[in-house]
XYZ file of C-alpha atoms in Angstrom:
213
model
C 38.397 235.534 45.188
C 37.660 232.171 43.631
C 33.952 232.460 44.519
C 33.790 236.013 43.168
C 35.517 234.873 39.964
C 32.926 232.114 39.576
C 30.130 234.625 40.125
C 31.604 236.845 37.418
C 31.722 233.896 34.981
C 28.099 233.061 35.822
C 27.004 236.654 35.185
C 28.515 236.429 31.698
C 27.384 232.871 30.947
C 23.779 232.922 32.163
C 22.460 235.648 29.792
C 23.875 233.695 26.839
C 22.231 230.474 28.069
C 18.987 232.346 28.677
C 18.944 233.652 25.105
C 19.312 230.090 23.809
C 16.430 228.994 26.073
C 14.190 231.712 24.660
C 14.967 230.687 21.085
C 14.075 227.013 21.730
C 12.312 226.489 25.091
C 11.998 222.753 24.442
C 15.752 222.132 24.159
C 16.831 220.587 27.462
C 20.664 221.020 27.577
C 20.538 224.848 28.084
C 17.951 224.401 30.865
C 20.112 221.803 32.603
C 23.233 223.951 32.197
C 21.381 226.987 33.573
C 20.268 225.036 36.650
C 23.735 223.552 37.184
C 25.469 226.930 37.009
C 23.016 228.519 39.452
C 23.130 225.627 41.929
C 26.890 225.105 41.920
C 27.606 228.830 41.900
C 25.256 229.485 44.818
C 26.788 226.726 46.940
C 30.341 227.829 46.232
C 29.403 231.352 47.310
C 27.787 229.962 50.478
C 30.908 227.882 51.125
C 33.085 230.952 50.711
C 30.853 232.987 53.029
C 30.306 230.456 55.830
C 32.127 227.227 55.108
C 31.009 223.712 54.278
C 28.305 223.547 56.953
C 26.500 226.653 55.693
C 26.494 225.227 52.170
C 25.157 221.896 53.472
C 22.304 223.607 55.350
C 20.912 224.923 52.048
C 21.360 221.654 50.124
C 17.733 220.440 50.672
C 16.464 223.793 49.354
C 18.644 223.436 46.264
C 17.438 219.887 45.620
C 13.841 221.129 45.979
C 14.483 223.884 43.441
C 16.167 221.463 41.030
C 13.018 219.289 41.071
C 11.395 221.991 38.888
C 14.010 221.502 36.152
C 12.756 219.310 33.248
C 14.365 215.883 32.983
C 16.718 215.141 30.074
C 14.599 214.324 27.018
C 15.692 210.673 26.746
C 14.998 210.069 30.456
C 11.576 211.723 30.287
C 10.499 209.791 27.180
C 11.622 206.495 28.723
C 9.563 207.313 31.833
C 6.550 208.278 29.703
C 6.686 204.987 27.775
C 7.034 202.954 30.959
C 4.272 204.802 32.833
C 1.912 204.623 29.837
C 2.405 200.859 29.568
C 1.790 200.408 33.304
C -1.367 202.561 33.230
C -2.878 200.945 30.118
C -2.143 197.327 31.057
C -3.174 197.671 34.704
C -6.371 199.555 33.832
C -7.256 196.870 31.299
C -6.719 194.167 33.933
C -8.997 196.014 36.372
C -11.755 196.190 33.746
C -11.382 192.476 33.010
C -11.571 191.620 36.722
C -14.721 193.769 36.909
C -16.271 191.759 34.060
C -15.797 194.320 31.271
C -14.128 193.039 28.050
C -11.543 195.811 27.709
C -8.356 195.043 25.774
C -5.041 196.943 25.921
C -3.695 197.722 22.445
C -0.499 199.779 22.592
C -1.450 203.008 24.353
C -5.187 202.471 23.875
C -8.010 200.790 25.772
C -10.517 199.126 23.456
C -13.990 197.791 24.207
C -15.935 196.876 21.103
C -15.890 199.910 18.828
C -15.031 202.351 21.627
C -11.384 203.401 21.968
C -9.750 205.410 24.775
C -6.230 206.678 24.112
C -3.706 207.300 26.885
C -1.653 210.268 25.682
C 1.720 211.474 26.965
C -0.019 213.977 29.261
C -2.139 211.184 30.753
C 0.831 208.886 31.409
C 1.284 210.382 34.878
C 4.714 211.936 34.294
C 3.575 215.374 35.486
C 1.932 213.935 38.597
C 5.110 212.001 39.352
C 7.292 215.103 39.012
C 4.914 217.189 41.123
C 4.633 214.587 43.888
C 8.403 214.113 44.037
C 8.651 217.881 44.537
C 5.963 217.691 47.252
C 7.876 214.866 48.963
C 11.004 217.027 49.084
C 8.926 219.907 50.472
C 7.353 217.804 53.243
C 10.761 216.360 54.132
C 12.084 219.872 54.729
C 8.880 221.168 56.361
C 8.917 218.332 58.932
C 12.700 218.591 59.305
C 13.209 214.875 58.627
C 16.529 213.110 58.463
C 17.862 211.618 55.244
C 16.203 208.225 55.762
C 12.697 209.626 56.178
C 13.168 211.994 53.233
C 14.140 209.058 51.007
C 11.114 207.120 52.315
C 8.824 210.039 51.398
C 10.256 210.117 47.871
C 9.555 206.371 47.629
C 5.949 206.922 48.797
C 5.527 209.620 46.139
C 6.998 207.345 43.444
C 4.459 204.636 44.357
C 1.448 206.898 44.969
C 1.721 208.764 41.659
C 1.246 205.771 39.301
C -1.274 204.082 41.610
C -3.541 207.135 41.725
C -3.057 207.763 38.011
C -4.275 204.230 37.292
C -7.451 205.017 39.263
C -7.793 208.218 37.256
C -7.395 206.383 33.949
C -9.924 203.759 35.048
C -12.475 206.404 36.057
C -12.104 208.326 32.788
C -12.271 205.166 30.686
C -15.351 203.995 32.594
C -17.087 207.327 31.926
C -16.064 207.124 28.259
C -17.387 203.578 27.808
C -20.571 204.197 29.827
C -21.545 207.728 28.760
C -19.491 208.557 25.686
C -16.435 210.677 24.826
C -18.166 214.016 25.501
C -18.918 213.049 29.095
C -15.344 211.843 29.556
C -13.973 215.119 28.196
C -16.226 217.092 30.560
C -15.055 215.047 33.563
C -11.377 215.001 32.560
C -10.118 217.982 34.577
C -12.198 217.288 37.692
C -11.048 213.659 37.883
C -7.439 214.700 37.256
C -7.488 217.300 40.039
C -9.166 214.852 42.398
C -6.545 212.192 41.677
C -3.665 214.552 42.381
C -5.364 215.783 45.574
C -5.727 212.166 46.750
C -2.040 211.484 46.107
C -1.073 214.662 47.980
C -3.225 213.594 50.968
C -1.524 210.177 50.957
C 1.868 211.874 50.951
C 0.905 214.232 53.777
C -0.521 211.353 55.834
C 2.739 209.436 55.384
C 4.627 212.527 56.554
C 2.466 212.798 59.684
C 2.986 209.117 60.519
C 6.743 209.489 60.154
C 6.662 212.678 62.228
C 4.817 210.962 65.100
C 7.392 208.176 65.156
C 10.325 210.564 65.059
């Protein structure tokens, strides 16, 4: 009865939350509340139907689904600022080591009169979110224990910024060598290639862990 009562509350609450989401899709609290109600409600219904163990069996699936929910705005912006600083400063250092006089100025790479800006979309936040989701997927697909799943998440958290730095370096090199039009033309191809490389790294790590299991 308690589970059915919760389901009834969710049926009433979710349409109201959904209306708020449609009015302002960028407002995070309704999205987080929506996800919380669905996740908690589903697991309480599973618990009522088959006990604690049945609810626990579906927990990895729920965590995977929750990885699609946007982060709270303050958390996301803090990550964006941190990732942007890492990408810009590290890319500048790579250019300097390669003998190119590139200077990091805020969120820009400057060489002479040429300037390359690293925007929020190029910070790597989307790649990080996507690879964390992929790590959760591989952990479930290979039926890993908790330790290996956490290790995969750590690999994803390291691979995402590392590959994004290579992406930023490649785009900046094209910009400085061939101009902004060439960099714009190569932007999507280099971005897709970088994400594919990170996904291959993640899959290879999964296979290594699977062979040692």
